[in-house]
Short mmCIF file of C-alpha atoms in Angstrom, two decimals:
data_model
loop_
_atom_site.label_atom_id
_atom_site.label_comp_id
_atom_site.label_asym_id
_atom_site.label_seq_id
_atom_site.Cartn_x
_atom_site.Cartn_y
_atom_site.Cartn_z
CA MET R 1 54.23 -12.41 38.23
CA SER R 2 50.68 -12.20 39.45
CA GLY R 3 47.60 -14.08 40.64
CA ARG R 4 48.11 -17.72 39.72
CA ASP R 5 50.94 -16.94 37.29
CA TRP R 6 53.12 -18.42 40.03
CA GLU R 7 52.54 -21.13 42.59
CA LEU R 8 54.23 -22.23 45.79
CA VAL R 9 54.27 -26.02 46.15
CA GLY R 10 54.45 -25.78 49.93
CA ALA R 11 51.75 -23.08 50.12
CA PRO R 12 49.07 -24.04 47.58
CA ASN R 13 46.67 -21.26 48.57
CA ALA R 14 49.26 -18.46 48.29
CA ARG R 15 48.15 -15.81 45.83
CA ASP R 16 48.60 -12.26 44.63
CA LEU R 17 45.59 -9.96 45.01
CA GLY R 18 46.71 -8.00 41.96
CA GLY R 19 44.20 -7.53 39.16
CA LEU R 20 41.06 -7.19 41.29
CA VAL R 21 39.06 -4.09 40.38
CA GLY R 22 38.93 -1.45 43.12
CA ALA R 23 37.76 2.15 43.48
CA ASP R 24 37.13 4.15 40.29
CA GLY R 25 37.74 1.02 38.19
CA ARG R 26 41.43 1.01 39.14
CA ARG R 27 42.92 -2.45 39.59
CA VAL R 28 44.96 -3.66 42.54
CA ARG R 29 48.61 -3.51 41.48
CA ARG R 30 50.33 -6.80 40.72
CA GLY R 31 52.88 -8.14 43.16
CA VAL R 32 52.23 -5.80 46.10
CA LEU R 33 49.72 -7.71 48.28
CA ILE R 34 50.41 -11.42 48.68
CA ARG R 35 48.41 -13.66 50.99
CA THR R 36 49.88 -17.00 52.06
CA PRO R 37 49.72 -19.67 54.75
CA ALA R 38 52.68 -20.01 57.15
CA LEU R 39 55.85 -20.35 55.09
CA GLY R 40 57.66 -23.06 57.07
CA ARG R 41 56.59 -25.78 54.66
CA LEU R 42 57.90 -24.15 51.49
CA ALA R 43 59.79 -26.50 49.19
CA ASP R 44 63.28 -25.61 47.96
CA GLU R 45 61.85 -24.80 44.53
CA ASP R 46 59.48 -22.27 46.13
CA LEU R 47 62.27 -20.04 47.40
CA PRO R 48 63.30 -18.54 44.03
CA VAL R 49 59.59 -17.85 43.30
CA LEU R 50 59.19 -15.98 46.59
CA ALA R 51 62.53 -14.23 46.09
CA LYS R 52 61.32 -12.93 42.72
CA LEU R 53 58.24 -11.47 44.43
CA GLY R 54 60.71 -9.74 46.78
CA PRO R 55 58.67 -9.17 49.95
CA ALA R 56 59.74 -6.05 51.86
CA CYS R 57 57.57 -6.88 54.87
CA VAL R 58 56.04 -10.10 56.18
CA VAL R 59 53.11 -9.84 58.61
CA ASP R 60 52.65 -12.95 60.77
CA LEU R 61 49.21 -13.13 62.42
CA ARG R 62 50.04 -16.20 64.52
CA ASP R 63 50.41 -16.24 68.28
CA HIS R 64 53.86 -17.02 69.72
CA SER R 65 52.48 -20.37 70.92
CA GLU R 66 51.68 -21.31 67.31
CA ILE R 67 55.01 -20.08 65.97
CA ALA R 68 56.93 -22.04 68.62
CA VAL R 69 55.63 -25.42 67.46
CA ALA R 70 55.71 -24.80 63.69
CA PRO R 71 58.69 -25.01 61.34
CA PRO R 72 60.23 -21.52 60.92
CA ASP R 73 59.14 -19.47 57.91
CA ARG R 74 61.49 -19.86 54.95
CA LEU R 75 62.04 -16.32 53.72
CA PRO R 76 64.37 -15.10 50.97
CA GLY R 77 66.31 -11.89 51.51
CA GLU R 78 65.81 -9.92 54.70
CA PRO R 79 62.22 -8.67 54.81
CA THR R 80 60.99 -6.90 57.92
CA VAL R 81 58.94 -9.43 59.90
CA VAL R 82 56.11 -7.99 61.99
CA HIS R 83 54.23 -10.19 64.46
CA LEU R 84 50.64 -9.05 64.94
CA PRO R 85 48.98 -11.97 66.74
CA VAL R 86 45.27 -12.54 66.24
CA HIS R 87 44.63 -15.27 68.77
CA ASP R 88 42.21 -15.95 71.59
CA ALA R 89 43.01 -18.86 73.88
CA GLU R 90 39.30 -19.01 74.77
CA HIS R 91 38.46 -20.20 71.26
CA PRO R 92 39.56 -23.83 70.87
CA VAL R 93 39.49 -23.54 67.07
CA PHE R 94 42.89 -21.82 67.01
CA THR R 95 44.57 -24.55 69.02
CA TYR R 96 42.78 -27.19 67.04
CA VAL R 97 43.67 -25.91 63.56
CA SER R 98 47.33 -25.64 64.56
CA ALA R 99 47.27 -29.17 66.00
CA VAL R 100 45.64 -30.55 62.85
CA LEU R 101 48.14 -28.86 60.52
CA LEU R 102 51.12 -30.07 62.56
CA GLY R 103 49.80 -33.55 63.27
CA HIS R 104 49.83 -32.89 67.01
CA ASP R 105 47.58 -33.98 69.84
CA LEU R 106 43.94 -33.12 69.24
CA GLY R 107 43.04 -32.41 72.86
CA ALA R 108 40.93 -29.40 71.92
CA TYR R 109 38.61 -31.64 69.92
CA ALA R 110 36.22 -32.36 72.81
CA ALA R 111 35.56 -28.67 73.41
CA LEU R 112 34.90 -28.15 69.71
CA ALA R 113 32.66 -31.17 69.32
CA GLU R 114 30.45 -29.79 72.09
CA GLU R 115 29.98 -26.48 70.31
CA GLY R 116 29.90 -27.92 66.79
CA THR R 117 32.71 -26.90 64.48
CA PRO R 118 30.76 -24.69 62.03
CA ALA R 119 29.32 -22.77 65.02
CA ALA R 120 32.81 -22.49 66.54
CA MET R 121 34.15 -21.12 63.25
CA ALA R 122 31.33 -18.55 62.98
CA ALA R 123 32.05 -17.49 66.58
CA ILE R 124 35.72 -16.92 65.70
CA TYR R 125 34.75 -14.71 62.76
CA ARG R 126 32.49 -12.62 64.99
CA TRP R 127 35.40 -12.31 67.43
CA PHE R 128 37.61 -11.09 64.55
CA VAL R 129 35.33 -8.04 64.40
CA THR R 130 34.90 -7.31 68.11
CA GLY R 131 37.87 -8.88 69.96
CA GLU R 132 40.22 -6.20 71.25
CA SER R 133 43.45 -7.95 70.25
CA ALA R 134 41.94 -8.83 66.86
CA ARG R 135 41.01 -5.20 66.21
CA GLU R 136 44.47 -4.00 67.26
CA SER R 137 46.34 -6.47 65.07
CA PHE R 138 44.10 -6.24 62.01
CA GLY R 139 44.11 -2.43 62.21
CA ALA R 140 47.91 -2.34 62.49
CA ALA R 141 48.27 -4.72 59.52
CA VAL R 142 46.04 -2.57 57.30
CA ARG R 143 48.01 0.54 58.28
CA LEU R 144 51.31 -1.20 57.39
CA ALA R 145 49.96 -1.86 53.88
CA ALA R 146 49.47 1.88 53.38
CA GLU R 147 53.23 2.55 53.64
CA ALA R 148 55.32 2.21 50.47
CA ARG R 149 58.36 0.91 52.38
CA ASN R 150 56.40 -2.24 53.35
CA LEU R 151 55.57 -3.22 49.77
CA PRO R 152 55.47 -5.88 48.51
CA LEU R 153 53.65 -7.06 51.64
CA VAL R 154 53.26 -10.77 52.39
CA TYR R 155 50.87 -11.70 55.19
CA HIS R 156 49.89 -15.03 56.70
CA CYS R 157 48.56 -16.98 59.68
CA SER R 158 48.80 -20.78 60.02
CA ALA R 159 46.53 -22.16 57.31
CA GLY R 160 46.23 -18.88 55.39
CA LYS R 161 42.44 -18.97 55.25
CA ASP R 162 40.70 -17.42 58.27
CA ARG R 163 42.80 -14.65 59.84
CA THR R 164 44.55 -14.16 56.49
CA GLY R 165 41.14 -14.31 54.82
CA TRP R 166 39.64 -11.64 57.05
CA LEU R 167 42.65 -9.33 56.65
CA THR R 168 42.21 -9.74 52.89
CA VAL R 169 38.54 -8.75 53.25
CA LEU R 170 39.61 -5.62 55.16
CA LEU R 171 42.25 -4.60 52.63
CA LEU R 172 40.02 -5.21 49.62
CA ASN R 173 37.09 -3.36 51.20
CA ALA R 174 39.35 -0.38 51.89
CA LEU R 175 40.51 -0.52 48.26
CA GLY R 176 36.91 -0.41 47.02
CA VAL R 177 36.76 -3.95 45.61
CA ASP R 178 33.16 -5.16 45.35
CA GLU R 179 31.79 -7.76 47.74
CA ALA R 180 31.29 -10.47 45.11
CA ALA R 181 34.97 -10.34 44.09
CA ILE R 182 36.06 -10.31 47.76
CA ARG R 183 33.90 -13.37 48.45
CA ALA R 184 35.25 -15.19 45.39
CA ASP R 185 38.84 -14.67 46.55
CA TYR R 186 37.92 -15.84 50.06
CA LEU R 187 36.21 -19.02 48.81
CA ALA R 188 39.05 -19.84 46.36
CA ASN R 189 40.89 -21.32 49.33
CA ASN R 190 38.81 -24.52 49.21
CA ARG R 191 39.63 -25.24 45.58
CA LEU R 192 43.33 -24.47 46.03
CA THR R 193 43.75 -26.64 49.13
CA GLU R 194 41.48 -29.55 48.17
CA SER R 195 44.19 -32.21 47.76
CA LEU R 196 46.08 -31.03 50.85
CA ARG R 197 42.85 -31.16 52.88
CA GLU R 198 42.17 -34.77 51.86
CA VAL R 199 45.75 -35.77 52.77
CA ILE R 200 45.34 -34.21 56.23
CA LEU R 201 41.96 -35.89 56.78
CA GLU R 202 43.30 -39.29 55.70
CA ALA R 203 46.27 -38.95 58.07
CA MET R 204 43.89 -38.05 60.89
CA ARG R 205 41.66 -41.04 60.09
CA ARG R 206 44.65 -43.34 60.38
CA ARG R 207 45.74 -41.85 63.71
CA GLN R 208 42.23 -41.73 65.16
CA PRO R 209 40.12 -44.51 63.64
CA GLY R 210 36.93 -43.26 65.33
CA LEU R 211 37.36 -39.70 64.08
CA ASP R 212 34.23 -37.92 62.90
CA VAL R 213 35.51 -36.42 59.65
CA ALA R 214 32.32 -34.40 59.22
CA ALA R 215 33.19 -32.54 62.43
CA VAL R 216 36.77 -31.83 61.32
CA ARG R 217 36.14 -30.72 57.74
CA PRO R 218 34.55 -27.34 58.68
CA VAL R 219 37.80 -26.35 60.44
CA LEU R 220 39.86 -27.06 57.33
CA GLU R 221 37.58 -25.16 54.95
CA VAL R 222 36.28 -21.65 54.48
CA ARG R 223 32.51 -21.33 54.14
CA PRO R 224 30.19 -18.53 53.08
CA GLU R 225 28.46 -18.63 56.48
CA TYR R 226 31.73 -17.82 58.27
CA LEU R 227 32.16 -14.68 56.21
CA ASP R 228 28.47 -13.87 56.64
CA ALA R 229 28.86 -14.10 60.45
CA ALA R 230 31.65 -11.51 60.35
CA TYR R 231 29.77 -9.18 58.01
CA ALA R 232 26.66 -9.43 60.21
CA GLU R 233 28.78 -8.53 63.26
CA VAL R 234 30.21 -5.52 61.42
CA ARG R 235 26.67 -4.30 60.65
CA ARG R 236 25.45 -5.02 64.19
CA VAL R 237 28.27 -3.17 65.93
CA HIS R 238 29.25 -0.45 63.46
CA GLY R 239 26.41 -0.15 60.94
CA SER R 240 28.73 -0.11 57.92
CA PHE R 241 32.09 -1.42 56.82
CA ALA R 242 33.45 2.11 56.47
CA ALA R 243 32.53 2.85 60.10
CA TYR R 244 34.13 -0.43 61.20
CA LEU R 245 37.38 0.43 59.42
CA ARG R 246 37.41 3.90 60.96
CA ASP R 247 36.06 3.31 64.48
CA GLY R 248 36.85 -0.35 65.02
CA LEU R 249 40.29 -0.53 63.43
CA GLY R 250 41.57 3.04 63.42
CA VAL R 251 41.84 3.03 59.63
CA THR R 252 41.06 6.69 58.96
CA ASP R 253 39.98 8.24 55.67
CA ASP R 254 43.59 9.41 55.21
CA ILE R 255 44.86 5.85 55.57
CA VAL R 256 42.25 4.59 53.09
CA ALA R 257 43.41 7.29 50.64
CA ALA R 258 47.04 6.23 51.18
CA LEU R 259 46.15 2.56 50.63
CA ARG R 260 44.45 3.43 47.35
CA ALA R 261 47.38 5.59 46.25
CA GLN R 262 49.91 2.85 46.99
CA LEU R 263 48.01 -0.26 45.99
CA LEU R 264 45.77 0.69 43.04
CA GLU R 265 47.07 1.21 39.51
#
C-alpha cells in the first residue's frame, strides 16, 4: 500500500511519501511516512485502510483550541499520539482556516481581509521558519521520525496542507529528496482537494451572500509563493537548509543519518 494505491474518503489529500527518490538514489520506504489532514472526518470505510497502514505514532500539529472544536481523530489500534502544536494566536489565518473547515463563525475574516489572504499565508510560512514554538514542534516531529518505534508515522494538522506541508518539506529535505519533487508533493494538495474546496466555498457563499470568494480561496489552497516565502526565510536567517535543520530545529547530522537509515530503502 503506497502513494495513491489507497485513498481515504474523509481525508482526500492523505498520502504516503514512499517512492520519492532521496539521498544516493535510495527511495523513501513505502508505508512509513504518511501525511494527512485531521482524521475526525474519516468515513467508516476509511478505518480498515488506515488500520492496514498500522500507524505506530500519530503527530498532531494542531493547537488544543483547534482540537477542542473539531471531531476527535478516528484512529485504529492504539498508536502513540503526540501533540506538537504549531500555532500562533497572532496570525488570524490559523483561526480562520479552522473556522472555515468546521463551518464556524468567521470573525477572523476582517483581520485577514485587511492584510490580504495571500500575504497572510506567506507571513505564516515565514513564521514556520522563525517562530520559537514552530521551531520546537517541527524539530521534535522530525526527531520522532528518526526512531524506528514511531514508524509508521502519521502526521497532520487541520487541513493537512500548510503545517503538514512544511513538516513534509523538512522530512524530505533531510532525506535528500530534490526540491522539484518536494514542491510537486506540496502542490498536489490542490488537485486532491479540488472538489472538497468547491463544496466548502459554496457552503460559505450560502451562509454569507456577500462573501468575497477570491479572498477566501488562498486560505484553502497551497501556492508556490507560500513555499517560496518559507525557503527565502530559511536562506535569510540560516543561509542553507542544512544549517536551518541543524541550528534552527536541532536536527543534527546524527539525526539526519538516523532518518536516512530508517526511512530510505
